[in-house]
XYZ file of C-alpha atoms in Angstrom:
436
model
C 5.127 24.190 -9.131
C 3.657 22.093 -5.945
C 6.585 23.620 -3.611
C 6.002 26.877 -4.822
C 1.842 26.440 -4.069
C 2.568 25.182 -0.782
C 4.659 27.772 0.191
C 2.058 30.353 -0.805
C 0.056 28.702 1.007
C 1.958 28.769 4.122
C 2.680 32.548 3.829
C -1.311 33.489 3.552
C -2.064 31.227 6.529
C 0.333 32.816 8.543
C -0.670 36.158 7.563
C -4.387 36.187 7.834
C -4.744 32.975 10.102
C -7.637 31.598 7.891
C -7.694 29.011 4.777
C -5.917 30.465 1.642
C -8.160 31.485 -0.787
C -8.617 28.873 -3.592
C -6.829 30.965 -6.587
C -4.689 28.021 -8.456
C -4.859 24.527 -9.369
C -3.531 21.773 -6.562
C -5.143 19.446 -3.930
C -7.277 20.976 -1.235
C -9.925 18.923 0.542
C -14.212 20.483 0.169
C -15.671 20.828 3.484
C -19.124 21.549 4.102
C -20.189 24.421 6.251
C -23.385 23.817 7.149
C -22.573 19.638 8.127
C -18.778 19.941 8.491
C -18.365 16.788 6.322
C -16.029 16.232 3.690
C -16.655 15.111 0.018
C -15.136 11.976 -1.019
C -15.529 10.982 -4.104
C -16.801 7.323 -4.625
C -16.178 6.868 -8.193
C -20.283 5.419 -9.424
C -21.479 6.901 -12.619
C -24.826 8.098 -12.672
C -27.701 8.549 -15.085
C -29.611 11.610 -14.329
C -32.934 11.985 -15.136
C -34.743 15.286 -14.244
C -32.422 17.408 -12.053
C -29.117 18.108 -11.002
C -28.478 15.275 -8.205
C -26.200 13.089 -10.338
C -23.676 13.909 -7.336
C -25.126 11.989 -4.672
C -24.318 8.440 -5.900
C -21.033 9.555 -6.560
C -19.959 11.856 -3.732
C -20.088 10.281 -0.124
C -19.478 12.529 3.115
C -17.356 11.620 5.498
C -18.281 13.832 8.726
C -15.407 12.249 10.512
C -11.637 11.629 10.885
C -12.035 9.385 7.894
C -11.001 11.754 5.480
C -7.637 12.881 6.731
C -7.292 8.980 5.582
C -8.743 8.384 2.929
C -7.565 9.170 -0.922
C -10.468 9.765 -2.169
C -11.185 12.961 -0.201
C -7.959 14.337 -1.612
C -9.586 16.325 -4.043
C -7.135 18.171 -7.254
C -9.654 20.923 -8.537
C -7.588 22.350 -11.860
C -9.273 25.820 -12.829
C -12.098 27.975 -10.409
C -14.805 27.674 -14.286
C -16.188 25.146 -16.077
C -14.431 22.678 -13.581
C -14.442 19.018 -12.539
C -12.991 17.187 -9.229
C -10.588 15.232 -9.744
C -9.866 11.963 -7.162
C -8.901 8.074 -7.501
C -9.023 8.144 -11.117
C -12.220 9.571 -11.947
C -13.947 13.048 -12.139
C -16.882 14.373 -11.398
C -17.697 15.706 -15.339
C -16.680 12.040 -16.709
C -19.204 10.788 -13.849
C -22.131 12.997 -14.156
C -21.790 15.208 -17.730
C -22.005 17.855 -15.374
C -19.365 20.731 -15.183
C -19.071 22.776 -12.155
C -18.112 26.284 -11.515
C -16.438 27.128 -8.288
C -17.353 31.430 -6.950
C -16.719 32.814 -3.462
C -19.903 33.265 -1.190
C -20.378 36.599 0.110
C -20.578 35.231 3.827
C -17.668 34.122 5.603
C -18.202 31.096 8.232
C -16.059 31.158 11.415
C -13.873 34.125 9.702
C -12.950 32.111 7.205
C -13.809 32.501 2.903
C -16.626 30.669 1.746
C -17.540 28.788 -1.600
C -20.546 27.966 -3.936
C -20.221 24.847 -6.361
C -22.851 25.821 -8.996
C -23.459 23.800 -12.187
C -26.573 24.368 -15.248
C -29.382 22.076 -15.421
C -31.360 22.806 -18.738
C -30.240 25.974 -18.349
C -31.415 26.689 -14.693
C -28.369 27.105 -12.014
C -27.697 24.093 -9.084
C -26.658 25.065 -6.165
C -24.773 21.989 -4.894
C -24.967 21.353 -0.974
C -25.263 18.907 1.828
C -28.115 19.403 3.648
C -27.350 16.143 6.135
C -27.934 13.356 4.104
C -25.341 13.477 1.242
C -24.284 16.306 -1.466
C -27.175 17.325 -3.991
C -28.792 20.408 -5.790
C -30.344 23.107 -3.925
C -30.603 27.098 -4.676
C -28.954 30.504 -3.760
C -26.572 31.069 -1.514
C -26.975 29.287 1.697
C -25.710 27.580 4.664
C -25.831 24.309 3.318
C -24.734 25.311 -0.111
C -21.322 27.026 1.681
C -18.122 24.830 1.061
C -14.377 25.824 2.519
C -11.860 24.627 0.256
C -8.965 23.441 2.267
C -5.264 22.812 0.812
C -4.072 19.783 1.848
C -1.166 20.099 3.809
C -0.899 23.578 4.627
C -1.055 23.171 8.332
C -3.924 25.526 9.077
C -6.294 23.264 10.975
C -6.243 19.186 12.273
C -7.468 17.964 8.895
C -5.146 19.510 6.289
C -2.629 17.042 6.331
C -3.221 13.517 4.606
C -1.871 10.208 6.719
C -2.253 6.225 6.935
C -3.613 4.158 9.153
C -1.943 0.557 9.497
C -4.502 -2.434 8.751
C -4.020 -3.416 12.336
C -4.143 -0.425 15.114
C -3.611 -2.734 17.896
C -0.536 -5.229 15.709
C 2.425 -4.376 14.934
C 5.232 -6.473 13.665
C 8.162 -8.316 15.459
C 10.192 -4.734 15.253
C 7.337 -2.460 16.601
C 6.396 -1.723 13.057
C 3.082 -1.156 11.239
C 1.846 -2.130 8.042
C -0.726 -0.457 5.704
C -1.259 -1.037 1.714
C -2.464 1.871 -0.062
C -3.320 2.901 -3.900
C -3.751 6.212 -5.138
C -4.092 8.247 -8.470
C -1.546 11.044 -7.023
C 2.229 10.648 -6.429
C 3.266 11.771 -2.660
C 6.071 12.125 -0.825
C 7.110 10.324 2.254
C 8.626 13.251 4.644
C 12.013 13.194 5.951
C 11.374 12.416 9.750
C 7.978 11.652 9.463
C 5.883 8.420 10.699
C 6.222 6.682 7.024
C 9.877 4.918 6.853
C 9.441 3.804 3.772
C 7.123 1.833 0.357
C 7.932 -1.545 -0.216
C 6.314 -4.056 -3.025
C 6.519 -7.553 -2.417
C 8.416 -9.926 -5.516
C 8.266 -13.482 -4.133
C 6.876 -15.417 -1.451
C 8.978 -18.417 -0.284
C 7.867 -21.407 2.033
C 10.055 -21.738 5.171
C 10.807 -24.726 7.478
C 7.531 -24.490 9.423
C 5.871 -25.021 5.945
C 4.328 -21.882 6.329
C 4.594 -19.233 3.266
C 6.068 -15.445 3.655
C 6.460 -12.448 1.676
C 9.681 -9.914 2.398
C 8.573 -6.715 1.804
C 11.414 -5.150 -0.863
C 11.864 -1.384 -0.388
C 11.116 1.084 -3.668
C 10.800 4.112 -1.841
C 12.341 5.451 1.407
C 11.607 8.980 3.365
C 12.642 12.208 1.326
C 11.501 9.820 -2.190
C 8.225 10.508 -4.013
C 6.254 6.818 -4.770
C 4.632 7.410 -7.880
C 0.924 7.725 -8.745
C -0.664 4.602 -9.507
C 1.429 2.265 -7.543
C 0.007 0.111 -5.332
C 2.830 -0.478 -2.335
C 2.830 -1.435 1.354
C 3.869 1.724 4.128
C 5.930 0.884 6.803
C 4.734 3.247 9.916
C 5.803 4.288 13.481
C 2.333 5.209 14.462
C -1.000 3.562 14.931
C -3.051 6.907 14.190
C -3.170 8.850 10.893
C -2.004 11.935 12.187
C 1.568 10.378 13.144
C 2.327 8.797 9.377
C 1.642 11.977 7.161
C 2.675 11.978 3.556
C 2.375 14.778 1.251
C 0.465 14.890 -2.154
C 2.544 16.089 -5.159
C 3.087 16.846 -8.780
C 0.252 15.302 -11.321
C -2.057 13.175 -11.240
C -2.422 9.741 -12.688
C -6.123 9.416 -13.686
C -6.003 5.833 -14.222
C -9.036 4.474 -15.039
C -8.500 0.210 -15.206
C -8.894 -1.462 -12.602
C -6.621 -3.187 -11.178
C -3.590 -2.157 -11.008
C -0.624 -4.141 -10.681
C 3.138 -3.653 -9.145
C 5.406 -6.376 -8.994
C 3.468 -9.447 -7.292
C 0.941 -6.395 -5.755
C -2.442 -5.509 -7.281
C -4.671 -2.514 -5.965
C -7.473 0.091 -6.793
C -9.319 3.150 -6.191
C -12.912 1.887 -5.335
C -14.917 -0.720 -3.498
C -18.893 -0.973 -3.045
C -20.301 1.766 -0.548
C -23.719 2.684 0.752
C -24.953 5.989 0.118
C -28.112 8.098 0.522
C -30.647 6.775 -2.785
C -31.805 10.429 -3.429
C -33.224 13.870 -2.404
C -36.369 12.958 -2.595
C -35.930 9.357 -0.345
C -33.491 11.186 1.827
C -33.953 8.508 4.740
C -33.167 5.464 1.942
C -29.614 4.188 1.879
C -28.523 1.768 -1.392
C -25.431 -0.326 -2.353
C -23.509 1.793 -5.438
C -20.686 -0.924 -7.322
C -18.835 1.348 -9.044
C -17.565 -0.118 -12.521
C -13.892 -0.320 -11.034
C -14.375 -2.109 -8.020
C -12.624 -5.817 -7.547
C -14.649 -8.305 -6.504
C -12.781 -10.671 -3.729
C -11.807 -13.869 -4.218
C -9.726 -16.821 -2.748
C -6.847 -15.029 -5.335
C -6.705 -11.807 -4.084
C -5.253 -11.969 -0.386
C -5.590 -8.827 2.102
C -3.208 -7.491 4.071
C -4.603 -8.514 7.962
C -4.237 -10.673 11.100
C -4.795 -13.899 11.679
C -6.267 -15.167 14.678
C -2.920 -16.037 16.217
C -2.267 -11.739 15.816
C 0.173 -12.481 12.894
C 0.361 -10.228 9.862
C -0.013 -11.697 6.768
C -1.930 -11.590 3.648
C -5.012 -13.692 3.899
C -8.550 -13.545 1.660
C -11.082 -11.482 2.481
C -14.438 -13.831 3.776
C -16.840 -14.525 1.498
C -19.632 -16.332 0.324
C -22.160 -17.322 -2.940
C -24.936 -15.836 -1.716
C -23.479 -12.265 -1.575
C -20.427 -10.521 -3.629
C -18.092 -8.634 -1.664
C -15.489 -6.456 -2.811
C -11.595 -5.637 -2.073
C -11.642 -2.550 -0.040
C -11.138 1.189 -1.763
C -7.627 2.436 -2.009
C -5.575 -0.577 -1.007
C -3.225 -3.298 -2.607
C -3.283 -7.032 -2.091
C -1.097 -10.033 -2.692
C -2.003 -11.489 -5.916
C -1.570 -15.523 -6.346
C -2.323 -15.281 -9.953
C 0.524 -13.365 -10.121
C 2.392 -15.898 -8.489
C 2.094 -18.617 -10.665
C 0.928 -22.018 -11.366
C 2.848 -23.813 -8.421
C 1.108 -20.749 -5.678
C -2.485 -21.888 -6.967
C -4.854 -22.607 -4.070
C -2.484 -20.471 -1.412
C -4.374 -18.813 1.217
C -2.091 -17.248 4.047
C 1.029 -15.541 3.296
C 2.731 -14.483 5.987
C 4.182 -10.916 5.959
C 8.129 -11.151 7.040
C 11.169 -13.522 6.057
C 10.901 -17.034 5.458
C 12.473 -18.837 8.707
C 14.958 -21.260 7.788
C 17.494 -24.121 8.583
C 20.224 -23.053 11.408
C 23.306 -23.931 9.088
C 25.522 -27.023 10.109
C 28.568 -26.126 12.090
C 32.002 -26.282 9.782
C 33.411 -29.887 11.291
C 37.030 -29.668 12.440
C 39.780 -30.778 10.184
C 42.560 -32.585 11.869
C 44.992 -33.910 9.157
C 45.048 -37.665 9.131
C 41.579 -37.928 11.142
C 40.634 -39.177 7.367
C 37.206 -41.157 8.705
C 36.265 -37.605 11.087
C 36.022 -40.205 14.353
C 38.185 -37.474 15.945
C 41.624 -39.233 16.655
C 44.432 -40.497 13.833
C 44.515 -44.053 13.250
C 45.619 -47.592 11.152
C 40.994 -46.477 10.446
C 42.231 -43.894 8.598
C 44.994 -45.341 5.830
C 42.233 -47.735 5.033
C 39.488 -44.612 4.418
C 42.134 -42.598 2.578
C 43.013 -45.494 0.360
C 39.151 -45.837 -0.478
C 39.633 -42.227 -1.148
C 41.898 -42.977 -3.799
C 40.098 -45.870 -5.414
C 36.906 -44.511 -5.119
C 36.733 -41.042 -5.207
C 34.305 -41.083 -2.258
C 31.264 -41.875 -4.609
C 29.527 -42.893 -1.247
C 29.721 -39.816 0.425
C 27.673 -36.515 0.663
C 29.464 -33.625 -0.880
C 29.666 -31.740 2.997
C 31.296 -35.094 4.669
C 33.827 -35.288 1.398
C 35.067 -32.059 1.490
C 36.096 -32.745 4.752
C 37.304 -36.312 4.300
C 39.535 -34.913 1.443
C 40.981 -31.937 3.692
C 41.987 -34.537 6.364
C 43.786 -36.739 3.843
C 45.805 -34.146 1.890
C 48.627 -34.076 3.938
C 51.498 -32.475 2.124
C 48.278 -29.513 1.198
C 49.068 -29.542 -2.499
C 45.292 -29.477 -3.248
C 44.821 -33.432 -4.613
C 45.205 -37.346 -2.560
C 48.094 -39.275 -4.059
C 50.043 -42.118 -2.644
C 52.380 -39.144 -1.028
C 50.140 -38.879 1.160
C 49.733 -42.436 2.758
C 52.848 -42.239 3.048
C 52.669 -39.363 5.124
C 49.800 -40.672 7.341
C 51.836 -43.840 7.577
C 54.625 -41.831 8.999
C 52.992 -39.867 11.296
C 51.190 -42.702 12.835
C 54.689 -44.179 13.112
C 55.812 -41.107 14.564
C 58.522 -40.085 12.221
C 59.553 -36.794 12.473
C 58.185 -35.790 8.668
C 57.818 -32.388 7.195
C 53.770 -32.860 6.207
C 54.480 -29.585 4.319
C 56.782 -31.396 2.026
């Protein structure tokens, strides 16, 4: 049903050169007219008391870039009446009781349809709008109460496309590669040719020679695959900008509403505390919203980031007992609860493979050279004849393999007196068939 949208989509834009018209369920992103900021839901439930702004705590407005980045302005509105938005696991009805119905403005802005979001307050229509300092209630059909309703990835202007941003613009890994984590309610593709090579989850984390720990990133998901909704994963990226790792929101969403989530040794969520406008009425006041989902940071929960050597890795977030801070909205971290008893108290996980041990070179077998000093001698009888007394109990198992190669002469797979008397005749020179 998604391809079939999309491609409807397409065919309207090119036809009219203007924003579809919203006419069936799917993902669009609601952009204001009169502030061109987006909504982005926040996920804070709110108590209303004597009018409609129960949307305000809720709804933040990006008026920047942010959004093309950000899941929670990916927006799934299901019906045009009697409507909720949907994003990161909540929506807006389960939020604020309030329902919303969704009618086309009779003005057009820049050529382009417009919509009004209008909801009953004991009994009395809301208008909602953002009138510069955040969405809440107004009346009639304004400027500020004017939304366009923009499918996500339909191509029509810069922002209809959703994309990642690594954790580190200016890092990239020992490849050229950039890492992201990312969490969201709604399964999405990863486009064939696109910036995103692939979603990986991470399974163990092993200690190398440096004594240093490391994760491998295991790949789930590669380009042309679909990571499913609710997974929290790491993205592998080409670009340091948004625009260059586009993915593509699909099929149904997830709605998950505990927090957090967990995928293999990876944990993640929708929300984190944000600072929002306090009300209509103190439009100048900002306050701290903790939505009920949010994951408070600790020494347990590492984030994906850079040390101050530049290295990627997955370190905790700072913190102190004098304020709570939480894991940041949309993104997964390394869990060492996860981990296990014999992780507790790890703080830096580096993001790569564990370096290890250059293996020992294979020594050279010579036959006879029984003792490995590198020539055949009267040395050697004596060693092999230990051999055969004592098994080589005093030996490493590397050194014995080799000792016992070197004194198997005739190469029928076991020592035996044969073969002293071999090594006897070929220090003696005899012209013996070893292969006897």
């Amino acid at each position: 049903m998604m391809k079939r949208f999309l491609l409807a989509v397409v065919c309207v834009i090119i036809a009219t050169a203007a924003f579809a018209q919203f006419d069936q369920a799917g993902f669009y992103r609601v952009h204001s007219v009169n502030t061109d900021s987006y909504i982005c839901i926040r996920g804070t439930k709110y108590m209303k008391s004597y009018q409609a702004d129960a949307f305000w705590p809720c709804v933040l407005m990006l008026n920047d870039s942010a959004q093309v980045s950000d899941p929670g302005s990916i927006i799934y509105i299901p019906a045009l009446s009697q409507t909720s938005l949907y994003a990161q696991g909540v929506d807006t009805y389960s939020l604020t009781n309030l329902s919303i119905d969704v009618e086309t403005s009779e003005a057009r802005e820049n050529g382009l349809d417009t919509y009004l979001a209008i909801t009953k307050y004991n009994n009395y229509p809301c208008y909602f709008r953002d009138y510069g300092f955040g969405m809440t209630s107004g009346f009639g059909d304004k400027t500020e109460t004017r939304w366009w309703i923009e499918p996500v990835n339909a191509g029509s202007i810069d922002t209809s496309f959703f994309g990642v941003k690594p954790v580190n613009e200016a890092v990239c890994d020992a490849e050229g590669w950039y890492w992201t984590t990312i969490c969201c309610d709604f399964p999405f593709m990863l486009p064939l040719g696109g910036g995103v090579e692939g979603a990986y989850t991470i399974q163990e984390v092993k200690m190398g020679i440096d004594s240093m720990y490391y994760a491998e990133p295991v790949k789930l998901y590669g380009q042309g695959d679909i990571v499913s909704a609710a997974t929290p994963v790491l993205l592998k990226c080409k670009a340091a900008y948004a625009s260059g790792n586009k993915v593509v929101p699909v099929g149904e969403i997830a709605n998950h509403r505990n927090m957090p989530i967990a995928n293999d040794l990876l944990m993640g969520n929708y929300f984190s505390s944000f600072y929002n406008h306090a009300s209509l009425i103190d439009t100048f006041a900002v306050k701290q919203y903790i939505p009920e989902q949010a994951t408070l940071a600790t020494d347990e929960n590492l984030a994906l980031g850079v040390d101050a050597d530049g290295k990627l890795g997955f370190f905790p977030l700072q913190h102190n007992q004098e304020e709570d801070i939480f894991m940041a909205a949309n993104t997964a971290w390394l869990s060492v609860e996860l981990m296990g008893e014999d992780f507790k108290g790890l703080t830096s996980v580096y993001l790569g493979k564990a370096p290890e041990a250059e293996p020992e070179p294979e020594p050279e077998i010579i036959d006879g050279d029984v003792n490995g000093d590198g020539e055949v001698s009267i040395k050697d009888v004596s060693s092999l004849i230990e051999l055969l007394i004592t098994g080589g109990a005093d030996n490493d198992s590397r050194a014995l393999k080799a000792e016992y190669e070197a004194a198997d002469l005739n190469h029928d797979g076991k020592l035996s007196v044969k073969d002293v008397s071999l090594l006897i005749e070929l220090l003696m020179g005899t012209e013996a068939d070893v292969e006897q």
